[in-house]
Coordinates of C-alpha atoms in Angstrom, one line a residue:
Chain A
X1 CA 0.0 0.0 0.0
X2 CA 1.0 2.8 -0.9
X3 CA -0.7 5.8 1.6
X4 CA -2.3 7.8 -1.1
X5 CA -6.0 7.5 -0.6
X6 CA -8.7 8.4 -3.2
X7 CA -12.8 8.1 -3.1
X8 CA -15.2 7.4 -3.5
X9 CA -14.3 4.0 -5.3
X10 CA -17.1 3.9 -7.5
X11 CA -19.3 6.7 -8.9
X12 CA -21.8 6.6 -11.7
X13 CA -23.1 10.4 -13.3
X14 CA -25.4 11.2 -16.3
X15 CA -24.5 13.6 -19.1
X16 CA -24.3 16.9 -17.9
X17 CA -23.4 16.8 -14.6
X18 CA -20.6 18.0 -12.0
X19 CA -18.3 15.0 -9.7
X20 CA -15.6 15.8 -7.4
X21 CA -13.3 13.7 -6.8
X22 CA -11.0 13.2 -3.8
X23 CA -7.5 12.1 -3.2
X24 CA -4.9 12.6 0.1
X25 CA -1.6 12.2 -0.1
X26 CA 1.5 9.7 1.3
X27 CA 2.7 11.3 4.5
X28 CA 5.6 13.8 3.8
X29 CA 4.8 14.6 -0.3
X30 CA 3.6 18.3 -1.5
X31 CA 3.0 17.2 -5.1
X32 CA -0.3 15.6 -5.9
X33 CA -1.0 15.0 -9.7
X34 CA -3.9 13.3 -11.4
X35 CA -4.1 11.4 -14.6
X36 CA -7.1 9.9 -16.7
X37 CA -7.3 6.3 -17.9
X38 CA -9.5 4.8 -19.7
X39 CA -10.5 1.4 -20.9
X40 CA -7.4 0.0 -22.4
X41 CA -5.3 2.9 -22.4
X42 CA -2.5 4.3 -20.3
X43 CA -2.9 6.8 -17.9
X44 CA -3.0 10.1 -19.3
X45 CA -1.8 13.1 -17.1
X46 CA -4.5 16.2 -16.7
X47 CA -2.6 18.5 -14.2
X48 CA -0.1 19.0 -10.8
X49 CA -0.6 20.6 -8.2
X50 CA 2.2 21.9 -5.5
X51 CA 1.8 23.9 -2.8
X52 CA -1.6 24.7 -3.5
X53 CA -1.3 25.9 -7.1
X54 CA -1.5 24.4 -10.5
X55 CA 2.1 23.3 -11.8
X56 CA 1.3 21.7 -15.3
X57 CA -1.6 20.6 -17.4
X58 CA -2.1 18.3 -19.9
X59 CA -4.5 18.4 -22.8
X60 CA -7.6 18.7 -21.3
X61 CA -10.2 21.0 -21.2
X62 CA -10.5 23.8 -18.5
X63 CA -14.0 21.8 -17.4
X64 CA -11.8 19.8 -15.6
X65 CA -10.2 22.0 -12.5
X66 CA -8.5 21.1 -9.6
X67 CA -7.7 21.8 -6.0
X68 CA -4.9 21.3 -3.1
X69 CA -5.1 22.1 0.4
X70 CA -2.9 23.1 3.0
X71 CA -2.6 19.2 4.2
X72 CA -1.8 18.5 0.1
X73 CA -4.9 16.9 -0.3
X74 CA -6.5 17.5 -3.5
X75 CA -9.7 18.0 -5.5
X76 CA -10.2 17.1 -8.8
X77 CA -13.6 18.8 -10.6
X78 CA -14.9 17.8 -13.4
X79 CA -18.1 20.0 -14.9
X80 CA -20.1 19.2 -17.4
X81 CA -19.7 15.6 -18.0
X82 CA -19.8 14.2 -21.4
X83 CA -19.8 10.1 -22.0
X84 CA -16.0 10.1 -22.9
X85 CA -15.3 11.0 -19.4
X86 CA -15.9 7.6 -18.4
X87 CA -12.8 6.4 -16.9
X88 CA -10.6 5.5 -14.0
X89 CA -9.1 8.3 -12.6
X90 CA -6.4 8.0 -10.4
X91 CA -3.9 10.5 -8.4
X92 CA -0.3 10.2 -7.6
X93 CA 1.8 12.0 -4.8
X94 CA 5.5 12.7 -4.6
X95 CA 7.6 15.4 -4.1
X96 CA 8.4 18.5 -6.4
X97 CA 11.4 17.6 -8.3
X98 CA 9.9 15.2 -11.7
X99 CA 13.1 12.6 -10.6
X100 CA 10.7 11.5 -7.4
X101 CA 8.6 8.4 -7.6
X102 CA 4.8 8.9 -8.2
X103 CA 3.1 6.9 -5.7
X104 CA -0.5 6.1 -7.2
X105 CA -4.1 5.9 -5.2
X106 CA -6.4 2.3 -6.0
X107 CA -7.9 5.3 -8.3
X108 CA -11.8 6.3 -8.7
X109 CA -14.1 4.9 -11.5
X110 CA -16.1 7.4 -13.2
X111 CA -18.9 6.0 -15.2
X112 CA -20.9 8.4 -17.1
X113 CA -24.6 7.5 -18.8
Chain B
X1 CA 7.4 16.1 -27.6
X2 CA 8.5 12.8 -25.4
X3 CA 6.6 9.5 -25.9
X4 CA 7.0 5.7 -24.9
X5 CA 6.4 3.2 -27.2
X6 CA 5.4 -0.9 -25.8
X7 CA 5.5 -2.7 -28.7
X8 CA 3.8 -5.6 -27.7
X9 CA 0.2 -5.4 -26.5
X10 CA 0.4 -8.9 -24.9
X11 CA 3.5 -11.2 -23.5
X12 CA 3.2 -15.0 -22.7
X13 CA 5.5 -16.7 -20.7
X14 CA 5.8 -20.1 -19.2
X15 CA 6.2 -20.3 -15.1
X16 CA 9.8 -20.4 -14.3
X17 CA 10.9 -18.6 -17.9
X18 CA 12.6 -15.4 -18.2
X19 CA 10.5 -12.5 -19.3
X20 CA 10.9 -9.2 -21.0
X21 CA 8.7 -6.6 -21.6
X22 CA 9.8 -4.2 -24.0
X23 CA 10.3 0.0 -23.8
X24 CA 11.5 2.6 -26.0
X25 CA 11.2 6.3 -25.7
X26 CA 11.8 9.3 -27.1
X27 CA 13.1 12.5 -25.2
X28 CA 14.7 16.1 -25.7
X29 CA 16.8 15.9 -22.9
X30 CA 17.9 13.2 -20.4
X31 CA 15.4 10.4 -19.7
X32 CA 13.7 9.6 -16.4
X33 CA 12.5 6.5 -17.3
X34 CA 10.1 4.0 -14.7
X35 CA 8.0 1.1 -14.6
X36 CA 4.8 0.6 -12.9
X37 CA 2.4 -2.8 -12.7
X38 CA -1.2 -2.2 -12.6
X39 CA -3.3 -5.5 -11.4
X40 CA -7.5 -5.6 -12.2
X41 CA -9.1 -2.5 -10.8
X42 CA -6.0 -1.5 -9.1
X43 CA -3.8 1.8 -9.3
X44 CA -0.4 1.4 -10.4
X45 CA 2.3 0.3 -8.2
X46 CA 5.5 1.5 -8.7
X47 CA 8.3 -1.3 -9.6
X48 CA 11.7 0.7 -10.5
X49 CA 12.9 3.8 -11.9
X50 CA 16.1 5.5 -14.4
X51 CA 17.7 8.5 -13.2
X52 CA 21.0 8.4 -13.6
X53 CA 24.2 5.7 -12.9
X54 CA 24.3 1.9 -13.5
X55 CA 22.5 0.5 -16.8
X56 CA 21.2 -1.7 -15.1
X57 CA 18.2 -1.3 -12.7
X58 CA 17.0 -3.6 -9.8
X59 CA 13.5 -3.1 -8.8
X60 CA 10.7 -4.4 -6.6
X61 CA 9.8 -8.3 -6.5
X62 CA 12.6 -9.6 -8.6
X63 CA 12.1 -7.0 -11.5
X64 CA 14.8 -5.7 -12.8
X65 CA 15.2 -2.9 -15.8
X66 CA 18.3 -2.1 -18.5
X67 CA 18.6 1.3 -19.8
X68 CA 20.6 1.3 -23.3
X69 CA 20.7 5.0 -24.4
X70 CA 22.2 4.3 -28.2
X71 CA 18.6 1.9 -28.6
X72 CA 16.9 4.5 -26.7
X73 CA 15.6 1.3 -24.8
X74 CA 14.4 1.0 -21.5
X75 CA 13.2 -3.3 -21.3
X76 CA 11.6 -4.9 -18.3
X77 CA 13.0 -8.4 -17.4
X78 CA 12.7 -11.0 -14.4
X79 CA 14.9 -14.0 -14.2
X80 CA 12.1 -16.4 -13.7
X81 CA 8.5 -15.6 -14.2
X82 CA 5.8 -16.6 -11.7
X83 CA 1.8 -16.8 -12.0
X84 CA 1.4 -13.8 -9.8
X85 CA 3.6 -11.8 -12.2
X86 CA 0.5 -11.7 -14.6
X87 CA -0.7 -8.2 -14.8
X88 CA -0.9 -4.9 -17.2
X89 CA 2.5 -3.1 -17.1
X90 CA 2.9 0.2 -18.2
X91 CA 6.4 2.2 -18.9
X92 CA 6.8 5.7 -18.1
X93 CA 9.3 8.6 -19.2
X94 CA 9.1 11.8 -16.8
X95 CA 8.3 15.3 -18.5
X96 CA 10.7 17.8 -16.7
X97 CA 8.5 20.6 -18.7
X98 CA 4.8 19.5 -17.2
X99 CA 6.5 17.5 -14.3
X100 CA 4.6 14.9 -15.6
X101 CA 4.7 11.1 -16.3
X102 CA 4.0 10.0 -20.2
X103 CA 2.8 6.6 -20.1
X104 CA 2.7 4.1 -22.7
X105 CA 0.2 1.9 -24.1
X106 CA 0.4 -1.1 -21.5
X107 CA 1.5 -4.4 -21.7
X108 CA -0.2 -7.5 -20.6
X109 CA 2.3 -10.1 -19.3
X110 CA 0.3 -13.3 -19.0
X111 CA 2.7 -16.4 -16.9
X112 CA 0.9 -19.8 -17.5
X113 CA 1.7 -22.2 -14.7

């Protein structure tokens, strides 16, 4: 086990709406960063947080936002939902520098109808 | 732009075999290169990473990686393969611009007893 928590484990939406998503991080990291997998595909990355602000984005679209908190949790926020949004989405912790291991949650599957 | 490449979508092995599971990326600059296993409706757990030093790379659970920079190669290998070894594994190249992970497509290693 890695420390890094997420939930819920399971949530199902329908077209349209808004999910949060929840992750905390492994004792002692300030980096949280979430990626997007779907069925059969690696993870792809969607954005970093550190020390509360965004520190990279990938290619998504600014529907999908983000927070961190002063304990490093973090928020991920995802408006709109369309049915391609369907996947698992997991989050990672680690420290600041990109030569630090990742350490990834048992992720959250999004199911959108 | 940096990318990983798995060639092969699926690997079978016999119990007791040597595996490999094949890598190769493409960077601008120096390559941070890690592997990560991902079992059925798990997160990824992190076997071994490439910084810097030694070619060759022990990791977790008798895994154990070999960076070859001329081949731009970065293979996965056990000495002898075992049942519970069966699972998706993904490669990974860090991206020091985003301070992100790229991931490739996955590879299934299947060990049949």
């Amino acid at each position: 086990e890695t420390g890094v928590t997420q939930s819920p484990t399971h949530l199902i939406k329908t077209r349209g709406q808004q999910v949060t998503l929840r992750c905390s991080s492994q004792s002692g990291h300030n980096t949280v960063s979430w990626y997007q997998q779907a069925l059969g595909q690696g993870p792809q990355f969607i954005f970093q947080y550190y020390r509360e602000e965004e520190n990279g984005r990938g290619n998504f679209p600014p529907r999908f936002s983000g927070l961190q908190f002063p304990n490093y949790s973090s928020e991920l926020n995802v408006n709109a939902l369309e049915l391609d949004d369907s996947a698992l989405y997991l989050c990672a912790s680690s420290m600041d520098y990109i030569t630090d291991t990742q350490y990834f949650g048992p992720g959250t599957r999004l199911t959108v109808l | 732009a940096q990318s990983v490449a798995q060639p092969e979508d699926q690997v079978n092995v016999a119990e007791g075999n040597p595996l490999t599971v094949k890598c190769t990326y493409s960077v601008s600059g120096n390559p941070y290169l890690f592997w990560y296993v991902q079992y059925p409706n798990r997160g990824l757990q992190f076997l071994l990473k490439y910084i810097t030093g030694d070619n060759l790379v022990k990791g977790s659970y008798g895994f154990e990686a070999e960076f070859n920079k001329s081949q731009t190669s970065f293979h996965l290998k056990k000495p002898s393969a075992l049942v519970s070894d069966s699972a998706l594994y993904f490669c990974a190249v860090g991206d020091t611009g985003r301070r992100a992970l790229t991931f490739g497509s996955g590879t299934r290693l299947q060990v049949q007893p």
